[in-house]
Amino acid sequence: MGNHVAARAMAMLAEEAIRNRQSGESALSILDRICTPYSNTRLDWKAEDPACPGRVHPDYGSYTDPHPKVALGMLMLEAFAPNGVADLHRYEPMLDAEHPDESAYDAWWTEVYEPFQARYNFC
């Protein structure tokens, strides 16, 4: 089991960074600032419902999901996807609760998630 507190802290820092983003500031520089202090950490990315602590968020399942409401996931998308945010449509089908698209998930995993994990040596 991973560290849920650290993952939630990074998610909150990502939200704050997006709100206060400086002109010209790259997603990768924001991620470096947020994630580097947590390098070499085993994390649990499950997103918590702010209205009901202990339950999974009703709109998305992970703080790393490619979802417009997930600041960390959107920064990951911008920094690591081949075409940045323009690739969002390629990954969204993996989030379909009734019929998740495995190929979209596989693409997200290899193109975005794994490089993100490797950069910060998350276990």
mmCIF file with all atom_site columns, C-alpha atoms in Angstrom:
data_model
loop_
_atom_site.group_PDB
_atom_site.id
_atom_site.type_symbol
_atom_site.label_atom_id
_atom_site.label_alt_id
_atom_site.label_comp_id
_atom_site.label_asym_id
_atom_site.label_entity_id
_atom_site.label_seq_id
_atom_site.pdbx_PDB_ins_code
_atom_site.Cartn_x
_atom_site.Cartn_y
_atom_site.Cartn_z
_atom_site.occupancy
_atom_site.B_iso_or_equiv
_atom_site.pdbx_formal_charge
_atom_site.auth_seq_id
_atom_site.auth_comp_id
_atom_site.auth_asym_id
_atom_site.auth_atom_id
_atom_site.pdbx_PDB_model_num
ATOM 1   C CA . MET A 1 1   ? 0.000   0.000  0.000   1.00 0.00 ? 1   MET A CA 1
ATOM 2   C CA . GLY A 1 2   ? 1.312   3.422  -0.915  1.00 0.00 ? 2   GLY A CA 1
ATOM 3   C CA . ASN A 1 3   ? 1.381   6.770  0.771   1.00 0.00 ? 3   ASN A CA 1
ATOM 4   C CA . HIS A 1 4   ? -2.031  8.346  0.239   1.00 0.00 ? 4   HIS A CA 1
ATOM 5   C CA . VAL A 1 5   ? -1.194  11.487 2.260   1.00 0.00 ? 5   VAL A CA 1
ATOM 6   C CA . ALA A 1 6   ? 1.754   12.389 0.025   1.00 0.00 ? 6   ALA A CA 1
ATOM 7   C CA . ALA A 1 7   ? -0.267  11.778 -3.144  1.00 0.00 ? 7   ALA A CA 1
ATOM 8   C CA . ARG A 1 8   ? -3.095  13.972 -1.868  1.00 0.00 ? 8   ARG A CA 1
ATOM 9   C CA . ALA A 1 9   ? -0.593  16.683 -0.912  1.00 0.00 ? 9   ALA A CA 1
ATOM 10  C CA . MET A 1 10  ? 0.845   16.651 -4.443  1.00 0.00 ? 10  MET A CA 1
ATOM 11  C CA . ALA A 1 11  ? -2.681  16.842 -5.879  1.00 0.00 ? 11  ALA A CA 1
ATOM 12  C CA . MET A 1 12  ? -3.425  19.903 -3.732  1.00 0.00 ? 12  MET A CA 1
ATOM 13  C CA . LEU A 1 13  ? -0.095  21.508 -4.654  1.00 0.00 ? 13  LEU A CA 1
ATOM 14  C CA . ALA A 1 14  ? -0.908  20.936 -8.330  1.00 0.00 ? 14  ALA A CA 1
ATOM 15  C CA . GLU A 1 15  ? -4.271  22.688 -7.924  1.00 0.00 ? 15  GLU A CA 1
ATOM 16  C CA . GLU A 1 16  ? -2.572  25.651 -6.261  1.00 0.00 ? 16  GLU A CA 1
ATOM 17  C CA . ALA A 1 17  ? 0.156   25.744 -8.927  1.00 0.00 ? 17  ALA A CA 1
ATOM 18  C CA . ILE A 1 18  ? -2.452  25.833 -11.705 1.00 0.00 ? 18  ILE A CA 1
ATOM 19  C CA . ARG A 1 19  ? -4.292  28.707 -9.983  1.00 0.00 ? 19  ARG A CA 1
ATOM 20  C CA . ASN A 1 20  ? -1.030  30.657 -9.573  1.00 0.00 ? 20  ASN A CA 1
ATOM 21  C CA . ARG A 1 21  ? 0.702   29.624 -12.787 1.00 0.00 ? 21  ARG A CA 1
ATOM 22  C CA . GLN A 1 22  ? 3.127   32.213 -14.086 1.00 0.00 ? 22  GLN A CA 1
ATOM 23  C CA . SER A 1 23  ? 3.137   33.185 -17.742 1.00 0.00 ? 23  SER A CA 1
ATOM 24  C CA . GLY A 1 24  ? 5.445   30.863 -19.659 1.00 0.00 ? 24  GLY A CA 1
ATOM 25  C CA . GLU A 1 25  ? 5.813   28.400 -16.777 1.00 0.00 ? 25  GLU A CA 1
ATOM 26  C CA . SER A 1 26  ? 5.995   24.878 -18.188 1.00 0.00 ? 26  SER A CA 1
ATOM 27  C CA . ALA A 1 27  ? 4.046   21.942 -16.838 1.00 0.00 ? 27  ALA A CA 1
ATOM 28  C CA . LEU A 1 28  ? 7.296   20.045 -16.400 1.00 0.00 ? 28  LEU A CA 1
ATOM 29  C CA . SER A 1 29  ? 8.810   22.784 -14.214 1.00 0.00 ? 29  SER A CA 1
ATOM 30  C CA . ILE A 1 30  ? 5.651   22.787 -12.070 1.00 0.00 ? 30  ILE A CA 1
ATOM 31  C CA . LEU A 1 31  ? 5.765   19.000 -11.750 1.00 0.00 ? 31  LEU A CA 1
ATOM 32  C CA . ASP A 1 32  ? 9.466   19.127 -10.856 1.00 0.00 ? 32  ASP A CA 1
ATOM 33  C CA . ARG A 1 33  ? 8.728   21.607 -8.076  1.00 0.00 ? 33  ARG A CA 1
ATOM 34  C CA . ILE A 1 34  ? 5.791   19.565 -6.738  1.00 0.00 ? 34  ILE A CA 1
ATOM 35  C CA . CYS A 1 35  ? 7.076   16.019 -7.177  1.00 0.00 ? 35  CYS A CA 1
ATOM 36  C CA . THR A 1 36  ? 10.826  16.149 -6.570  1.00 0.00 ? 36  THR A CA 1
ATOM 37  C CA . PRO A 1 37  ? 10.473  16.388 -2.762  1.00 0.00 ? 37  PRO A CA 1
ATOM 38  C CA . TYR A 1 38  ? 8.519   13.109 -2.897  1.00 0.00 ? 38  TYR A CA 1
ATOM 39  C CA . SER A 1 39  ? 10.988  11.228 -5.120  1.00 0.00 ? 39  SER A CA 1
ATOM 40  C CA . ASN A 1 40  ? 11.584  7.596  -4.171  1.00 0.00 ? 40  ASN A CA 1
ATOM 41  C CA . THR A 1 41  ? 8.169   7.388  -2.489  1.00 0.00 ? 41  THR A CA 1
ATOM 42  C CA . ARG A 1 42  ? 5.604   4.650  -2.956  1.00 0.00 ? 42  ARG A CA 1
ATOM 43  C CA . LEU A 1 43  ? 2.325   6.455  -3.569  1.00 0.00 ? 43  LEU A CA 1
ATOM 44  C CA . ASP A 1 44  ? -1.367  5.621  -3.534  1.00 0.00 ? 44  ASP A CA 1
ATOM 45  C CA . TRP A 1 45  ? -2.967  7.872  -6.155  1.00 0.00 ? 45  TRP A CA 1
ATOM 46  C CA . LYS A 1 46  ? -6.628  7.068  -5.340  1.00 0.00 ? 46  LYS A CA 1
ATOM 47  C CA . ALA A 1 47  ? -8.551  10.339 -5.326  1.00 0.00 ? 47  ALA A CA 1
ATOM 48  C CA . GLU A 1 48  ? -10.598 11.055 -2.240  1.00 0.00 ? 48  GLU A CA 1
ATOM 49  C CA . ASP A 1 49  ? -14.063 12.605 -2.293  1.00 0.00 ? 49  ASP A CA 1
ATOM 50  C CA . PRO A 1 50  ? -13.710 15.962 -0.481  1.00 0.00 ? 50  PRO A CA 1
ATOM 51  C CA . ALA A 1 51  ? -17.368 15.776 0.606   1.00 0.00 ? 51  ALA A CA 1
ATOM 52  C CA . CYS A 1 52  ? -16.978 12.273 2.002   1.00 0.00 ? 52  CYS A CA 1
ATOM 53  C CA . PRO A 1 53  ? -13.424 11.499 3.221   1.00 0.00 ? 53  PRO A CA 1
ATOM 54  C CA . GLY A 1 54  ? -12.467 7.865  2.822   1.00 0.00 ? 54  GLY A CA 1
ATOM 55  C CA . ARG A 1 55  ? -14.530 7.427  -0.345  1.00 0.00 ? 55  ARG A CA 1
ATOM 56  C CA . VAL A 1 56  ? -13.281 7.583  -3.921  1.00 0.00 ? 56  VAL A CA 1
ATOM 57  C CA . HIS A 1 57  ? -13.945 10.872 -5.699  1.00 0.00 ? 57  HIS A CA 1
ATOM 58  C CA . PRO A 1 58  ? -17.224 10.685 -7.671  1.00 0.00 ? 58  PRO A CA 1
ATOM 59  C CA . ASP A 1 59  ? -15.812 12.316 -10.841 1.00 0.00 ? 59  ASP A CA 1
ATOM 60  C CA . TYR A 1 60  ? -12.483 10.506 -11.159 1.00 0.00 ? 60  TYR A CA 1
ATOM 61  C CA . GLY A 1 61  ? -10.641 7.688  -9.450  1.00 0.00 ? 61  GLY A CA 1
ATOM 62  C CA . SER A 1 62  ? -7.044  8.863  -9.356  1.00 0.00 ? 62  SER A CA 1
ATOM 63  C CA . TYR A 1 63  ? -5.102  12.076 -8.863  1.00 0.00 ? 63  TYR A CA 1
ATOM 64  C CA . THR A 1 64  ? -3.170  11.096 -11.993 1.00 0.00 ? 64  THR A CA 1
ATOM 65  C CA . ASP A 1 65  ? -6.203  10.664 -14.279 1.00 0.00 ? 65  ASP A CA 1
ATOM 66  C CA . PRO A 1 66  ? -6.361  12.604 -17.571 1.00 0.00 ? 66  PRO A CA 1
ATOM 67  C CA . HIS A 1 67  ? -9.469  14.493 -16.489 1.00 0.00 ? 67  HIS A CA 1
ATOM 68  C CA . PRO A 1 68  ? -10.082 18.266 -16.719 1.00 0.00 ? 68  PRO A CA 1
ATOM 69  C CA . LYS A 1 69  ? -10.864 18.421 -12.978 1.00 0.00 ? 69  LYS A CA 1
ATOM 70  C CA . VAL A 1 70  ? -7.577  16.729 -12.022 1.00 0.00 ? 70  VAL A CA 1
ATOM 71  C CA . ALA A 1 71  ? -4.802  19.320 -11.880 1.00 0.00 ? 71  ALA A CA 1
ATOM 72  C CA . LEU A 1 72  ? -1.987  16.793 -11.415 1.00 0.00 ? 72  LEU A CA 1
ATOM 73  C CA . GLY A 1 73  ? -3.257  14.580 -14.240 1.00 0.00 ? 73  GLY A CA 1
ATOM 74  C CA . MET A 1 74  ? -3.587  17.562 -16.577 1.00 0.00 ? 74  MET A CA 1
ATOM 75  C CA . LEU A 1 75  ? -0.046  18.704 -15.779 1.00 0.00 ? 75  LEU A CA 1
ATOM 76  C CA . MET A 1 76  ? 1.154   15.172 -16.514 1.00 0.00 ? 76  MET A CA 1
ATOM 77  C CA . LEU A 1 77  ? -0.741  15.234 -19.800 1.00 0.00 ? 77  LEU A CA 1
ATOM 78  C CA . GLU A 1 78  ? 0.749   18.582 -20.774 1.00 0.00 ? 78  GLU A CA 1
ATOM 79  C CA . ALA A 1 79  ? 4.283   17.544 -19.825 1.00 0.00 ? 79  ALA A CA 1
ATOM 80  C CA . PHE A 1 80  ? 4.469   13.965 -21.086 1.00 0.00 ? 80  PHE A CA 1
ATOM 81  C CA . ALA A 1 81  ? 1.833   13.244 -23.765 1.00 0.00 ? 81  ALA A CA 1
ATOM 82  C CA . PRO A 1 82  ? 3.236   13.352 -27.310 1.00 0.00 ? 82  PRO A CA 1
ATOM 83  C CA . ASN A 1 83  ? 1.019   16.330 -28.215 1.00 0.00 ? 83  ASN A CA 1
ATOM 84  C CA . GLY A 1 84  ? 0.427   17.689 -24.727 1.00 0.00 ? 84  GLY A CA 1
ATOM 85  C CA . VAL A 1 85  ? -3.116  18.690 -23.786 1.00 0.00 ? 85  VAL A CA 1
ATOM 86  C CA . ALA A 1 86  ? -4.206  18.187 -27.406 1.00 0.00 ? 86  ALA A CA 1
ATOM 87  C CA . ASP A 1 87  ? -3.996  14.433 -26.703 1.00 0.00 ? 87  ASP A CA 1
ATOM 88  C CA . LEU A 1 88  ? -6.661  14.509 -23.975 1.00 0.00 ? 88  LEU A CA 1
ATOM 89  C CA . HIS A 1 89  ? -9.276  13.024 -26.318 1.00 0.00 ? 89  HIS A CA 1
ATOM 90  C CA . ARG A 1 90  ? -7.034  9.981  -26.857 1.00 0.00 ? 90  ARG A CA 1
ATOM 91  C CA . TYR A 1 91  ? -7.024  9.080  -23.165 1.00 0.00 ? 91  TYR A CA 1
ATOM 92  C CA . GLU A 1 92  ? -10.528 10.106 -22.042 1.00 0.00 ? 92  GLU A CA 1
ATOM 93  C CA . PRO A 1 93  ? -12.139 6.793  -23.136 1.00 0.00 ? 93  PRO A CA 1
ATOM 94  C CA . MET A 1 94  ? -10.223 4.999  -20.380 1.00 0.00 ? 94  MET A CA 1
ATOM 95  C CA . LEU A 1 95  ? -12.338 6.894  -17.833 1.00 0.00 ? 95  LEU A CA 1
ATOM 96  C CA . ASP A 1 96  ? -15.709 5.655  -19.149 1.00 0.00 ? 96  ASP A CA 1
ATOM 97  C CA . ALA A 1 97  ? -17.160 3.969  -16.057 1.00 0.00 ? 97  ALA A CA 1
ATOM 98  C CA . GLU A 1 98  ? -19.362 1.563  -18.031 1.00 0.00 ? 98  GLU A CA 1
ATOM 99  C CA . HIS A 1 99  ? -17.061 0.743  -20.955 1.00 0.00 ? 99  HIS A CA 1
ATOM 100 C CA . PRO A 1 100 ? -13.456 1.738  -20.242 1.00 0.00 ? 100 PRO A CA 1
ATOM 101 C CA . ASP A 1 101 ? -11.242 1.551  -23.323 1.00 0.00 ? 101 ASP A CA 1
ATOM 102 C CA . GLU A 1 102 ? -8.229  -0.626 -22.583 1.00 0.00 ? 102 GLU A CA 1
ATOM 103 C CA . SER A 1 103 ? -6.225  0.735  -25.519 1.00 0.00 ? 103 SER A CA 1
ATOM 104 C CA . ALA A 1 104 ? -6.662  4.306  -24.225 1.00 0.00 ? 104 ALA A CA 1
ATOM 105 C CA . TYR A 1 105 ? -5.500  3.143  -20.809 1.00 0.00 ? 105 TYR A CA 1
ATOM 106 C CA . ASP A 1 106 ? -2.496  1.366  -22.318 1.00 0.00 ? 106 ASP A CA 1
ATOM 107 C CA . ALA A 1 107 ? -1.559  4.518  -24.255 1.00 0.00 ? 107 ALA A CA 1
ATOM 108 C CA . TRP A 1 108 ? -1.873  6.665  -21.104 1.00 0.00 ? 108 TRP A CA 1
ATOM 109 C CA . TRP A 1 109 ? 0.216   4.189  -19.141 1.00 0.00 ? 109 TRP A CA 1
ATOM 110 C CA . THR A 1 110 ? 3.097   3.991  -21.630 1.00 0.00 ? 110 THR A CA 1
ATOM 111 C CA . GLU A 1 111 ? 3.123   7.530  -22.964 1.00 0.00 ? 111 GLU A CA 1
ATOM 112 C CA . VAL A 1 112 ? 2.396   9.529  -19.801 1.00 0.00 ? 112 VAL A CA 1
ATOM 113 C CA . TYR A 1 113 ? 2.149   7.592  -16.545 1.00 0.00 ? 113 TYR A CA 1
ATOM 114 C CA . GLU A 1 114 ? 5.328   5.507  -16.800 1.00 0.00 ? 114 GLU A CA 1
ATOM 115 C CA . PRO A 1 115 ? 7.546   8.447  -17.860 1.00 0.00 ? 115 PRO A CA 1
ATOM 116 C CA . PHE A 1 116 ? 6.047   10.500 -14.998 1.00 0.00 ? 116 PHE A CA 1
ATOM 117 C CA . GLN A 1 117 ? 6.721   7.714  -12.489 1.00 0.00 ? 117 GLN A CA 1
ATOM 118 C CA . ALA A 1 118 ? 10.245  7.197  -13.821 1.00 0.00 ? 118 ALA A CA 1
ATOM 119 C CA . ARG A 1 119 ? 11.183  10.885 -13.734 1.00 0.00 ? 119 ARG A CA 1
ATOM 120 C CA . TYR A 1 120 ? 10.501  11.100 -9.996  1.00 0.00 ? 120 TYR A CA 1
ATOM 121 C CA . ASN A 1 121 ? 11.400  7.480  -9.190  1.00 0.00 ? 121 ASN A CA 1
ATOM 122 C CA . PHE A 1 122 ? 8.011   6.830  -7.625  1.00 0.00 ? 122 PHE A CA 1
ATOM 123 C CA . CYS A 1 123 ? 7.875   3.216  -6.484  1.00 0.00 ? 123 CYS A CA 1
#
